[in-house]
Amino acid sequence: MKENEYYNSNLMPLSMDRNLRIAQEKIINGEKISLKEKILLGRDHPVKIIGNYLLKPNCVYRAISKELYNKYLEYGYIYGNDENDEYIEYEKNGQIYNNNRGVDWYLGGVSLRYGEVIIECPALKQYFTPAYDNGCHLSFDPTVRHMKSSGFKNPVPVSMIKVIKYENNIIEEEKMHR
């Protein structure tokens, strides 16, 4: 596949929100940020390295429970909660809103607080889309973006997934199999 068919966290634009973009630029430039800017940046502090494994800017990552991992193996797809689990953005009265549905991922990093199994998938545009405002509102790190995949209509096949970590064991090259 061609590189332009993938998202890359290092090539994505910063936030369209002026104040958030200024805070992101300060983080990127190693400048000191205020408490207000820390709050603006996002609640999750994702990592970009697990053990000696460097997470890739053109891959998405998800931390999940062992139970959910086993369900994905059983189904053969990364399904969401129900048939309506699809991310939608819409405009109303000049304001952009979203339904916060779909399956959550991080592009270029992962937040370890969501589970003990870490999975990796190439960030193909046919399966993934940035969450609101270029995926800039959940990750403290501006080079890690919040992404969404379809929960039902176009789910990610398990065959595309690689397990990076299972509990305390780093499994750098194992693919998930049904």
PDB file of C-alpha atoms in Angstrom:
ATOM      1  CA  MET A   1       0.000   0.000   0.000  1.00  0.00           C
ATOM      2  CA  LYS A   2       1.070   3.576  -0.617  1.00  0.00           C
ATOM      3  CA  GLU A   3       2.126   5.854   2.254  1.00  0.00           C
ATOM      4  CA  ASN A   4      -0.715   8.318   1.493  1.00  0.00           C
ATOM      5  CA  GLU A   5      -3.234   5.560   2.265  1.00  0.00           C
ATOM      6  CA  TYR A   6      -2.141   5.697   5.925  1.00  0.00           C
ATOM      7  CA  TYR A   7      -2.510   8.335   8.594  1.00  0.00           C
ATOM      8  CA  ASN A   8       0.768   9.480  10.111  1.00  0.00           C
ATOM      9  CA  SER A   9       0.712  11.287  13.450  1.00  0.00           C
ATOM     10  CA  ASN A  10       3.850  13.259  12.548  1.00  0.00           C
ATOM     11  CA  LEU A  11       2.210  14.710   9.427  1.00  0.00           C
ATOM     12  CA  MET A  12      -1.211  15.660  10.784  1.00  0.00           C
ATOM     13  CA  PRO A  13      -2.133  19.298  11.364  1.00  0.00           C
ATOM     14  CA  LEU A  14      -2.387  20.632  14.899  1.00  0.00           C
ATOM     15  CA  SER A  15      -5.685  21.696  16.455  1.00  0.00           C
ATOM     16  CA  MET A  16      -7.857  24.269  14.737  1.00  0.00           C
ATOM     17  CA  ASP A  17      -8.597  25.744  18.187  1.00  0.00           C
ATOM     18  CA  ARG A  18      -6.168  28.657  18.603  1.00  0.00           C
ATOM     19  CA  ASN A  19      -5.479  28.202  22.338  1.00  0.00           C
ATOM     20  CA  LEU A  20      -4.996  24.452  22.057  1.00  0.00           C
ATOM     21  CA  ARG A  21      -2.702  24.876  19.041  1.00  0.00           C
ATOM     22  CA  ILE A  22      -0.522  27.338  20.990  1.00  0.00           C
ATOM     23  CA  ALA A  23      -0.223  24.804  23.853  1.00  0.00           C
ATOM     24  CA  GLN A  24       0.610  22.022  21.358  1.00  0.00           C
ATOM     25  CA  GLU A  25       3.315  24.164  19.772  1.00  0.00           C
ATOM     26  CA  LYS A  26       4.820  24.823  23.206  1.00  0.00           C
ATOM     27  CA  ILE A  27       4.941  21.066  23.942  1.00  0.00           C
ATOM     28  CA  ILE A  28       6.554  20.347  20.569  1.00  0.00           C
ATOM     29  CA  ASN A  29       9.134  23.119  21.128  1.00  0.00           C
ATOM     30  CA  GLY A  30       9.889  21.994  24.688  1.00  0.00           C
ATOM     31  CA  GLU A  31       8.578  25.228  26.203  1.00  0.00           C
ATOM     32  CA  LYS A  32       6.981  25.583  29.622  1.00  0.00           C
ATOM     33  CA  ILE A  33       3.174  25.462  29.662  1.00  0.00           C
ATOM     34  CA  SER A  34       0.659  26.895  32.102  1.00  0.00           C
ATOM     35  CA  LEU A  35      -1.833  24.923  34.202  1.00  0.00           C
ATOM     36  CA  LYS A  36      -4.626  26.127  31.914  1.00  0.00           C
ATOM     37  CA  GLU A  37      -2.718  24.796  28.881  1.00  0.00           C
ATOM     38  CA  LYS A  38      -2.131  21.455  30.632  1.00  0.00           C
ATOM     39  CA  ILE A  39      -5.882  21.115  31.106  1.00  0.00           C
ATOM     40  CA  LEU A  40      -6.534  22.045  27.454  1.00  0.00           C
ATOM     41  CA  LEU A  41      -4.088  19.459  26.109  1.00  0.00           C
ATOM     42  CA  GLY A  42      -5.974  16.306  27.127  1.00  0.00           C
ATOM     43  CA  ARG A  43      -6.465  13.835  29.944  1.00  0.00           C
ATOM     44  CA  ASP A  44      -4.501  10.865  28.588  1.00  0.00           C
ATOM     45  CA  HIS A  45      -0.710  10.668  28.699  1.00  0.00           C
ATOM     46  CA  PRO A  46       0.058   8.026  26.055  1.00  0.00           C
ATOM     47  CA  VAL A  47       3.407   6.286  25.700  1.00  0.00           C
ATOM     48  CA  LYS A  48       5.344   5.793  22.460  1.00  0.00           C
ATOM     49  CA  ILE A  49       7.643   2.991  23.659  1.00  0.00           C
ATOM     50  CA  ILE A  50       6.711  -0.338  25.257  1.00  0.00           C
ATOM     51  CA  GLY A  51       9.775  -2.185  26.489  1.00  0.00           C
ATOM     52  CA  ASN A  52      12.211  -1.782  23.587  1.00  0.00           C
ATOM     53  CA  TYR A  53       9.395  -1.574  21.031  1.00  0.00           C
ATOM     54  CA  LEU A  54       9.007   1.869  19.448  1.00  0.00           C
ATOM     55  CA  LEU A  55       5.397   2.572  18.460  1.00  0.00           C
ATOM     56  CA  LYS A  56       4.976   3.725  14.863  1.00  0.00           C
ATOM     57  CA  PRO A  57       3.459   7.062  13.764  1.00  0.00           C
ATOM     58  CA  ASN A  58       1.546   5.328  10.934  1.00  0.00           C
ATOM     59  CA  CYS A  59      -0.078   2.715  13.181  1.00  0.00           C
ATOM     60  CA  VAL A  60      -2.954   2.901  15.635  1.00  0.00           C
ATOM     61  CA  TYR A  61      -2.894   1.301  19.070  1.00  0.00           C
ATOM     62  CA  ARG A  62      -5.485   0.149  21.537  1.00  0.00           C
ATOM     63  CA  ALA A  63      -5.130  -1.046  25.132  1.00  0.00           C
ATOM     64  CA  ILE A  64      -7.837  -3.587  25.935  1.00  0.00           C
ATOM     65  CA  SER A  65      -8.765  -6.222  28.507  1.00  0.00           C
ATOM     66  CA  LYS A  66      -7.990  -9.915  27.987  1.00  0.00           C
ATOM     67  CA  GLU A  67     -11.736 -10.570  27.813  1.00  0.00           C
ATOM     68  CA  LEU A  68     -12.221  -8.081  24.984  1.00  0.00           C
ATOM     69  CA  TYR A  69      -9.140  -9.444  23.209  1.00  0.00           C
ATOM     70  CA  ASN A  70     -10.680 -12.921  23.299  1.00  0.00           C
ATOM     71  CA  LYS A  71     -13.990 -11.586  21.931  1.00  0.00           C
ATOM     72  CA  TYR A  72     -12.152  -9.967  19.024  1.00  0.00           C
ATOM     73  CA  LEU A  73     -10.453 -13.295  18.307  1.00  0.00           C
ATOM     74  CA  GLU A  74     -13.828 -15.057  18.403  1.00  0.00           C
ATOM     75  CA  TYR A  75     -15.560 -12.529  16.104  1.00  0.00           C
ATOM     76  CA  GLY A  76     -12.652 -12.021  13.701  1.00  0.00           C
ATOM     77  CA  TYR A  77     -13.205  -8.249  13.769  1.00  0.00           C
ATOM     78  CA  ILE A  78     -12.701  -5.298  16.101  1.00  0.00           C
ATOM     79  CA  TYR A  79     -16.365  -4.639  16.802  1.00  0.00           C
ATOM     80  CA  GLY A  80     -17.841  -1.873  18.946  1.00  0.00           C
ATOM     81  CA  ASN A  81     -20.762  -2.053  21.345  1.00  0.00           C
ATOM     82  CA  ASP A  82     -23.692  -2.420  18.935  1.00  0.00           C
ATOM     83  CA  GLU A  83     -24.905  -1.898  15.354  1.00  0.00           C
ATOM     84  CA  ASN A  84     -25.048   1.891  15.847  1.00  0.00           C
ATOM     85  CA  ASP A  85     -21.471   2.232  17.105  1.00  0.00           C
ATOM     86  CA  GLU A  86     -20.319   4.552  14.298  1.00  0.00           C
ATOM     87  CA  TYR A  87     -18.514   7.873  14.697  1.00  0.00           C
ATOM     88  CA  ILE A  88     -20.417  10.820  13.220  1.00  0.00           C
ATOM     89  CA  GLU A  89     -19.557  14.525  13.100  1.00  0.00           C
ATOM     90  CA  TYR A  90     -22.202  17.076  12.215  1.00  0.00           C
ATOM     91  CA  GLU A  91     -22.674  20.830  12.138  1.00  0.00           C
ATOM     92  CA  LYS A  92     -25.499  22.607  13.898  1.00  0.00           C
ATOM     93  CA  ASN A  93     -25.828  26.404  14.067  1.00  0.00           C
ATOM     94  CA  GLY A  94     -22.236  26.824  12.863  1.00  0.00           C
ATOM     95  CA  GLN A  95     -20.862  24.571  15.623  1.00  0.00           C
ATOM     96  CA  ILE A  96     -19.307  21.130  14.991  1.00  0.00           C
ATOM     97  CA  TYR A  97     -20.526  18.284  17.185  1.00  0.00           C
ATOM     98  CA  ASN A  98     -19.860  14.549  17.302  1.00  0.00           C
ATOM     99  CA  ASN A  99     -21.563  11.528  18.810  1.00  0.00           C
ATOM    100  CA  ASN A 100     -18.338  10.112  20.388  1.00  0.00           C
ATOM    101  CA  ARG A 101     -19.220   6.622  19.133  1.00  0.00           C
ATOM    102  CA  GLY A 102     -17.033   4.154  17.255  1.00  0.00           C
ATOM    103  CA  VAL A 103     -13.995   2.223  18.467  1.00  0.00           C
ATOM    104  CA  ASP A 104     -11.279   4.342  20.108  1.00  0.00           C
ATOM    105  CA  TRP A 105      -7.593   4.109  19.128  1.00  0.00           C
ATOM    106  CA  TYR A 106      -4.482   6.236  19.379  1.00  0.00           C
ATOM    107  CA  LEU A 107      -2.306   7.022  16.365  1.00  0.00           C
ATOM    108  CA  GLY A 108       1.407   6.879  17.193  1.00  0.00           C
ATOM    109  CA  GLY A 109       1.011   5.938  20.864  1.00  0.00           C
ATOM    110  CA  VAL A 110      -1.159   4.193  23.425  1.00  0.00           C
ATOM    111  CA  SER A 111      -2.662   4.991  26.807  1.00  0.00           C
ATOM    112  CA  LEU A 112      -1.841   2.036  29.053  1.00  0.00           C
ATOM    113  CA  ARG A 113      -4.666   2.738  31.497  1.00  0.00           C
ATOM    114  CA  TYR A 114      -7.317   1.043  29.347  1.00  0.00           C
ATOM    115  CA  GLY A 115      -6.081  -2.563  29.467  1.00  0.00           C
ATOM    116  CA  GLU A 116      -3.270  -5.059  29.714  1.00  0.00           C
ATOM    117  CA  VAL A 117      -3.313  -6.194  26.075  1.00  0.00           C
ATOM    118  CA  ILE A 118      -1.867  -3.722  23.549  1.00  0.00           C
ATOM    119  CA  ILE A 119      -2.725  -4.192  19.882  1.00  0.00           C
ATOM    120  CA  GLU A 120      -1.282  -2.450  16.817  1.00  0.00           C
ATOM    121  CA  CYS A 121      -2.835  -1.923  13.384  1.00  0.00           C
ATOM    122  CA  PRO A 122      -1.675  -0.042  10.283  1.00  0.00           C
ATOM    123  CA  ALA A 123      -3.603   3.259  10.209  1.00  0.00           C
ATOM    124  CA  LEU A 124      -5.284   2.709   6.861  1.00  0.00           C
ATOM    125  CA  LYS A 125      -7.640   5.513   5.874  1.00  0.00           C
ATOM    126  CA  GLN A 126     -10.235   2.973   4.743  1.00  0.00           C
ATOM    127  CA  TYR A 127     -10.694   1.890   8.393  1.00  0.00           C
ATOM    128  CA  PHE A 128      -9.778   4.907  10.532  1.00  0.00           C
ATOM    129  CA  THR A 129     -10.709   8.558  10.902  1.00  0.00           C
ATOM    130  CA  PRO A 130      -9.418  11.230  13.279  1.00  0.00           C
ATOM    131  CA  ALA A 131     -11.783  12.123  16.102  1.00  0.00           C
ATOM    132  CA  TYR A 132     -12.942  15.726  16.387  1.00  0.00           C
ATOM    133  CA  ASP A 133     -10.423  18.466  15.499  1.00  0.00           C
ATOM    134  CA  ASN A 134      -7.761  16.234  13.938  1.00  0.00           C
ATOM    135  CA  GLY A 135      -7.865  13.918  16.984  1.00  0.00           C
ATOM    136  CA  CYS A 136      -6.361  16.629  19.212  1.00  0.00           C
ATOM    137  CA  HIS A 137      -8.634  16.600  22.270  1.00  0.00           C
ATOM    138  CA  LEU A 138      -7.758  13.480  24.259  1.00  0.00           C
ATOM    139  CA  SER A 139      -3.980  13.048  24.177  1.00  0.00           C
ATOM    140  CA  PHE A 140      -1.667  15.349  26.133  1.00  0.00           C
ATOM    141  CA  ASP A 141       1.035  14.600  23.532  1.00  0.00           C
ATOM    142  CA  PRO A 142       0.265  16.530  20.316  1.00  0.00           C
ATOM    143  CA  THR A 143       2.080  13.888  18.229  1.00  0.00           C
ATOM    144  CA  VAL A 144      -0.343  11.174  19.374  1.00  0.00           C
ATOM    145  CA  ARG A 145      -3.859  11.467  17.942  1.00  0.00           C
ATOM    146  CA  HIS A 146      -7.236  10.101  18.969  1.00  0.00           C
ATOM    147  CA  MET A 147      -8.676   8.020  16.144  1.00  0.00           C
ATOM    148  CA  LYS A 148     -11.927   6.148  15.541  1.00  0.00           C
ATOM    149  CA  SER A 149     -12.794   3.010  13.622  1.00  0.00           C
ATOM    150  CA  SER A 150     -16.189   1.630  12.702  1.00  0.00           C
ATOM    151  CA  GLY A 151     -17.864  -0.401  15.407  1.00  0.00           C
ATOM    152  CA  PHE A 152     -20.037  -2.403  13.030  1.00  0.00           C
ATOM    153  CA  LYS A 153     -20.421  -1.311   9.379  1.00  0.00           C
ATOM    154  CA  ASN A 154     -16.714  -1.439   8.416  1.00  0.00           C
ATOM    155  CA  PRO A 155     -14.880  -3.090  11.323  1.00  0.00           C
ATOM    156  CA  VAL A 156     -11.140  -3.672  11.353  1.00  0.00           C
ATOM    157  CA  PRO A 157     -10.338  -7.351  10.580  1.00  0.00           C
ATOM    158  CA  VAL A 158      -8.414  -9.163  13.301  1.00  0.00           C
ATOM    159  CA  SER A 159      -5.991 -10.365  10.609  1.00  0.00           C
ATOM    160  CA  MET A 160      -4.593  -6.802  10.442  1.00  0.00           C
ATOM    161  CA  ILE A 161      -3.787  -6.707  14.163  1.00  0.00           C
ATOM    162  CA  LYS A 162      -0.468  -7.390  15.846  1.00  0.00           C
ATOM    163  CA  VAL A 163      -0.187  -7.972  19.598  1.00  0.00           C
ATOM    164  CA  ILE A 164       2.487  -5.747  21.138  1.00  0.00           C
ATOM    165  CA  LYS A 165       1.936  -6.624  24.779  1.00  0.00           C
ATOM    166  CA  TYR A 166      -0.103  -9.222  26.641  1.00  0.00           C
ATOM    167  CA  GLU A 167      -0.158  -8.465  30.385  1.00  0.00           C
ATOM    168  CA  ASN A 168       3.511  -8.059  31.360  1.00  0.00           C
ATOM    169  CA  ASN A 169       4.932  -9.885  28.337  1.00  0.00           C
ATOM    170  CA  ILE A 170       5.987  -7.933  25.275  1.00  0.00           C
ATOM    171  CA  ILE A 171       5.206  -9.956  22.152  1.00  0.00           C
ATOM    172  CA  GLU A 172       6.690  -7.824  19.411  1.00  0.00           C
ATOM    173  CA  GLU A 173       5.995 -10.013  16.406  1.00  0.00           C
ATOM    174  CA  GLU A 174       2.973 -12.181  17.201  1.00  0.00           C
ATOM    175  CA  LYS A 175      -0.075 -11.728  15.005  1.00  0.00           C
ATOM    176  CA  MET A 176      -3.560 -12.355  16.343  1.00  0.00           C
ATOM    177  CA  HIS A 177      -5.120 -15.462  14.828  1.00  0.00           C
ATOM    178  CA  ARG A 178      -8.652 -16.784  14.944  1.00  0.00           C
TER     179      ARG A 178
END
